Amino acid sequence: MSDMDSLFLRIIEREIPADIVRETDRIIAIRDINPQAPTHVLVIPKQVYRNAAELAAADPQLLAELFTTAGEIAESEGISESGYRLLFNTNADAGQTIFHVHLHLLGGEWLGGMTGGEIKG
C-alpha cells in the first residue's frame, strides 16, 4: 500500500489531522482539503475497499450507509433543499487518485452540468 493509498487509514488512526464532520464505528466523514465547492465532504468507510464497485459487491449495506450519512450531512450543512451532488470516482480514468473508496458530497453553490469539470480524489 502506497502513502497515497494509506492516507485515509492514517486519518482514521489519527496519525494525520483532518476536519472530521461525522464518525461512526464504520464510517468517517471529513472536509476535503482541496474543496471543489463550498461544501465538499468525503464520506469514507473505515474498511478498505479499492473502489465503489468492490464495496458494492462486498458490503452493500455499508455502501447504503455512505449514502445515508451523506444525506444527513447535507441536511446539517444546510444544502439538502438547494441540492447537492454525490460522486464516486472509480479507478484512474475517472480521476480516482486515492484507492480507498470515498464518496464526495458537494454543494453550497450551482454545480453546473456533469461535463467540463474534474473532481479528483
PDB file of C-alpha atoms in Angstrom:
ATOM      1  CA  MET A   1       0.000   0.000   0.000  1.00  0.00           C
ATOM      2  CA  SER A   2       1.467   3.371  -1.003  1.00  0.00           C
ATOM      3  CA  ASP A   3       1.405   6.552   1.067  1.00  0.00           C
ATOM      4  CA  MET A   4      -1.463   7.871  -1.063  1.00  0.00           C
ATOM      5  CA  ASP A   5      -3.416   4.647  -0.585  1.00  0.00           C
ATOM      6  CA  SER A   6      -2.963   4.728   3.174  1.00  0.00           C
ATOM      7  CA  LEU A   7      -3.853   8.417   3.597  1.00  0.00           C
ATOM      8  CA  PHE A   8      -7.399   7.715   4.810  1.00  0.00           C
ATOM      9  CA  LEU A   9      -6.232   4.947   7.140  1.00  0.00           C
ATOM     10  CA  ARG A  10      -3.765   7.385   8.686  1.00  0.00           C
ATOM     11  CA  ILE A  11      -6.600   9.890   9.163  1.00  0.00           C
ATOM     12  CA  ILE A  12      -8.796   7.182  10.714  1.00  0.00           C
ATOM     13  CA  GLU A  13      -5.944   6.274  13.083  1.00  0.00           C
ATOM     14  CA  ARG A  14      -5.472   9.998  13.903  1.00  0.00           C
ATOM     15  CA  GLU A  15      -1.918   9.973  12.549  1.00  0.00           C
ATOM     16  CA  ILE A  16      -2.865  12.816  10.191  1.00  0.00           C
ATOM     17  CA  PRO A  17      -5.192  15.615  11.286  1.00  0.00           C
ATOM     18  CA  ALA A  18      -8.461  16.160   9.449  1.00  0.00           C
ATOM     19  CA  ASP A  19     -11.597  18.237   9.868  1.00  0.00           C
ATOM     20  CA  ILE A  20     -13.961  15.435  10.892  1.00  0.00           C
ATOM     21  CA  VAL A  21     -17.606  16.165  10.153  1.00  0.00           C
ATOM     22  CA  ARG A  22     -19.096  12.884  11.355  1.00  0.00           C
ATOM     23  CA  GLU A  23     -17.860   9.498  12.541  1.00  0.00           C
ATOM     24  CA  THR A  24     -19.404   6.141  13.349  1.00  0.00           C
ATOM     25  CA  ASP A  25     -17.853   2.774  14.029  1.00  0.00           C
ATOM     26  CA  ARG A  26     -17.827   2.071  10.242  1.00  0.00           C
ATOM     27  CA  ILE A  27     -17.575   5.491   8.567  1.00  0.00           C
ATOM     28  CA  ILE A  28     -15.641   8.724   8.862  1.00  0.00           C
ATOM     29  CA  ALA A  29     -16.583  11.921   7.026  1.00  0.00           C
ATOM     30  CA  ILE A  30     -14.022  14.696   6.578  1.00  0.00           C
ATOM     31  CA  ARG A  31     -13.820  18.018   4.796  1.00  0.00           C
ATOM     32  CA  ASP A  32     -11.793  17.826   1.596  1.00  0.00           C
ATOM     33  CA  ILE A  33      -8.506  19.723   1.886  1.00  0.00           C
ATOM     34  CA  ASN A  34      -8.911  20.923  -1.716  1.00  0.00           C
ATOM     35  CA  PRO A  35     -12.642  21.691  -1.887  1.00  0.00           C
ATOM     36  CA  GLN A  36     -14.316  21.908  -5.279  1.00  0.00           C
ATOM     37  CA  ALA A  37     -17.467  23.532  -3.816  1.00  0.00           C
ATOM     38  CA  PRO A  38     -18.320  25.457  -0.626  1.00  0.00           C
ATOM     39  CA  THR A  39     -19.359  22.133   0.911  1.00  0.00           C
ATOM     40  CA  HIS A  40     -17.038  19.281  -0.068  1.00  0.00           C
ATOM     41  CA  VAL A  41     -17.061  16.372   2.352  1.00  0.00           C
ATOM     42  CA  LEU A  42     -15.557  12.927   1.802  1.00  0.00           C
ATOM     43  CA  VAL A  43     -17.577  10.067   3.286  1.00  0.00           C
ATOM     44  CA  ILE A  44     -15.187   7.159   3.793  1.00  0.00           C
ATOM     45  CA  PRO A  45     -15.703   3.622   5.041  1.00  0.00           C
ATOM     46  CA  LYS A  46     -13.125   2.622   7.633  1.00  0.00           C
ATOM     47  CA  GLN A  47     -12.816  -0.789   5.974  1.00  0.00           C
ATOM     48  CA  VAL A  48     -10.635  -0.543   2.875  1.00  0.00           C
ATOM     49  CA  TYR A  49     -12.251  -1.238  -0.474  1.00  0.00           C
ATOM     50  CA  ARG A  50     -10.454  -0.127  -3.627  1.00  0.00           C
ATOM     51  CA  ASN A  51     -13.458   1.465  -5.330  1.00  0.00           C
ATOM     52  CA  ALA A  52     -17.257   1.720  -5.322  1.00  0.00           C
ATOM     53  CA  ALA A  53     -17.749  -1.454  -7.360  1.00  0.00           C
ATOM     54  CA  GLU A  54     -15.653  -3.501  -4.929  1.00  0.00           C
ATOM     55  CA  LEU A  55     -17.549  -2.044  -1.964  1.00  0.00           C
ATOM     56  CA  ALA A  56     -20.943  -2.724  -3.561  1.00  0.00           C
ATOM     57  CA  ALA A  57     -20.032  -6.353  -4.211  1.00  0.00           C
ATOM     58  CA  ALA A  58     -18.571  -6.941  -0.748  1.00  0.00           C
ATOM     59  CA  ASP A  59     -20.836  -4.948   1.565  1.00  0.00           C
ATOM     60  CA  PRO A  60     -23.949  -3.347   0.041  1.00  0.00           C
ATOM     61  CA  GLN A  61     -25.185  -2.336   3.496  1.00  0.00           C
ATOM     62  CA  LEU A  62     -22.036  -0.287   4.076  1.00  0.00           C
ATOM     63  CA  LEU A  63     -22.498   1.322   0.665  1.00  0.00           C
ATOM     64  CA  ALA A  64     -26.030   2.309   1.707  1.00  0.00           C
ATOM     65  CA  GLU A  65     -24.636   3.732   4.964  1.00  0.00           C
ATOM     66  CA  LEU A  66     -22.331   6.014   2.963  1.00  0.00           C
ATOM     67  CA  PHE A  67     -25.332   7.450   1.114  1.00  0.00           C
ATOM     68  CA  THR A  68     -27.410   7.779   4.291  1.00  0.00           C
ATOM     69  CA  THR A  69     -24.558   9.545   6.068  1.00  0.00           C
ATOM     70  CA  ALA A  70     -24.047  11.887   3.101  1.00  0.00           C
ATOM     71  CA  GLY A  71     -27.735  12.809   3.183  1.00  0.00           C
ATOM     72  CA  GLU A  72     -27.573  13.521   6.915  1.00  0.00           C
ATOM     73  CA  ILE A  73     -24.504  15.705   6.433  1.00  0.00           C
ATOM     74  CA  ALA A  74     -26.187  17.579   3.561  1.00  0.00           C
ATOM     75  CA  GLU A  75     -29.079  18.301   5.898  1.00  0.00           C
ATOM     76  CA  SER A  76     -26.806  19.501   8.703  1.00  0.00           C
ATOM     77  CA  GLU A  77     -24.792  21.638   6.263  1.00  0.00           C
ATOM     78  CA  GLY A  78     -27.982  23.320   5.051  1.00  0.00           C
ATOM     79  CA  ILE A  79     -27.677  22.195   1.432  1.00  0.00           C
ATOM     80  CA  SER A  80     -30.310  19.482   1.226  1.00  0.00           C
ATOM     81  CA  GLU A  81     -33.035  21.824  -0.061  1.00  0.00           C
ATOM     82  CA  SER A  82     -30.925  23.699  -2.629  1.00  0.00           C
ATOM     83  CA  GLY A  83     -29.280  20.496  -3.847  1.00  0.00           C
ATOM     84  CA  TYR A  84     -26.053  18.584  -3.697  1.00  0.00           C
ATOM     85  CA  ARG A  85     -24.067  16.079  -5.707  1.00  0.00           C
ATOM     86  CA  LEU A  86     -22.816  12.655  -4.612  1.00  0.00           C
ATOM     87  CA  LEU A  87     -19.912  11.299  -6.623  1.00  0.00           C
ATOM     88  CA  PHE A  88     -17.618   8.299  -6.698  1.00  0.00           C
ATOM     89  CA  ASN A  89     -14.516   8.367  -8.887  1.00  0.00           C
ATOM     90  CA  THR A  90     -13.861   4.753  -9.800  1.00  0.00           C
ATOM     91  CA  ASN A  91     -10.343   3.967 -10.980  1.00  0.00           C
ATOM     92  CA  ALA A  92      -7.719   6.142 -12.654  1.00  0.00           C
ATOM     93  CA  ASP A  93      -9.519   7.165 -15.853  1.00  0.00           C
ATOM     94  CA  ALA A  94     -12.351   8.586 -13.739  1.00  0.00           C
ATOM     95  CA  GLY A  95      -9.914  10.635 -11.662  1.00  0.00           C
ATOM     96  CA  GLN A  96      -9.575   8.372  -8.626  1.00  0.00           C
ATOM     97  CA  THR A  97      -6.225   9.125  -7.016  1.00  0.00           C
ATOM     98  CA  ILE A  98      -6.732   7.553  -3.580  1.00  0.00           C
ATOM     99  CA  PHE A  99      -7.630   3.891  -3.928  1.00  0.00           C
ATOM    100  CA  HIS A 100      -9.652   3.645  -0.743  1.00  0.00           C
ATOM    101  CA  VAL A 101     -13.253   4.205  -1.802  1.00  0.00           C
ATOM    102  CA  HIS A 102     -14.793   7.517  -0.760  1.00  0.00           C
ATOM    103  CA  LEU A 103     -17.991   9.340  -1.630  1.00  0.00           C
ATOM    104  CA  HIS A 104     -17.731  13.040  -2.474  1.00  0.00           C
ATOM    105  CA  LEU A 105     -20.562  15.227  -1.145  1.00  0.00           C
ATOM    106  CA  LEU A 106     -20.564  18.588  -2.938  1.00  0.00           C
ATOM    107  CA  GLY A 107     -22.917  21.514  -2.648  1.00  0.00           C
ATOM    108  CA  GLY A 108     -23.488  25.040  -1.486  1.00  0.00           C
ATOM    109  CA  GLU A 109     -23.490  26.588  -4.956  1.00  0.00           C
ATOM    110  CA  TRP A 110     -24.641  25.909  -8.517  1.00  0.00           C
ATOM    111  CA  LEU A 111     -22.542  22.920  -9.576  1.00  0.00           C
ATOM    112  CA  GLY A 112     -23.272  23.129 -13.293  1.00  0.00           C
ATOM    113  CA  GLY A 113     -23.659  20.195 -15.608  1.00  0.00           C
ATOM    114  CA  MET A 114     -21.923  16.871 -15.435  1.00  0.00           C
ATOM    115  CA  THR A 115     -19.240  17.648 -18.030  1.00  0.00           C
ATOM    116  CA  GLY A 116     -16.377  20.084 -18.171  1.00  0.00           C
ATOM    117  CA  GLY A 117     -15.300  19.791 -14.556  1.00  0.00           C
ATOM    118  CA  GLU A 118     -12.949  17.425 -12.848  1.00  0.00           C
ATOM    119  CA  ILE A 119     -13.110  16.302  -9.235  1.00  0.00           C
ATOM    120  CA  LYS A 120     -10.102  14.277  -8.252  1.00  0.00           C
ATOM    121  CA  GLY A 121      -9.745  12.025  -5.298  1.00  0.00           C
TER     122      GLY A 121
END
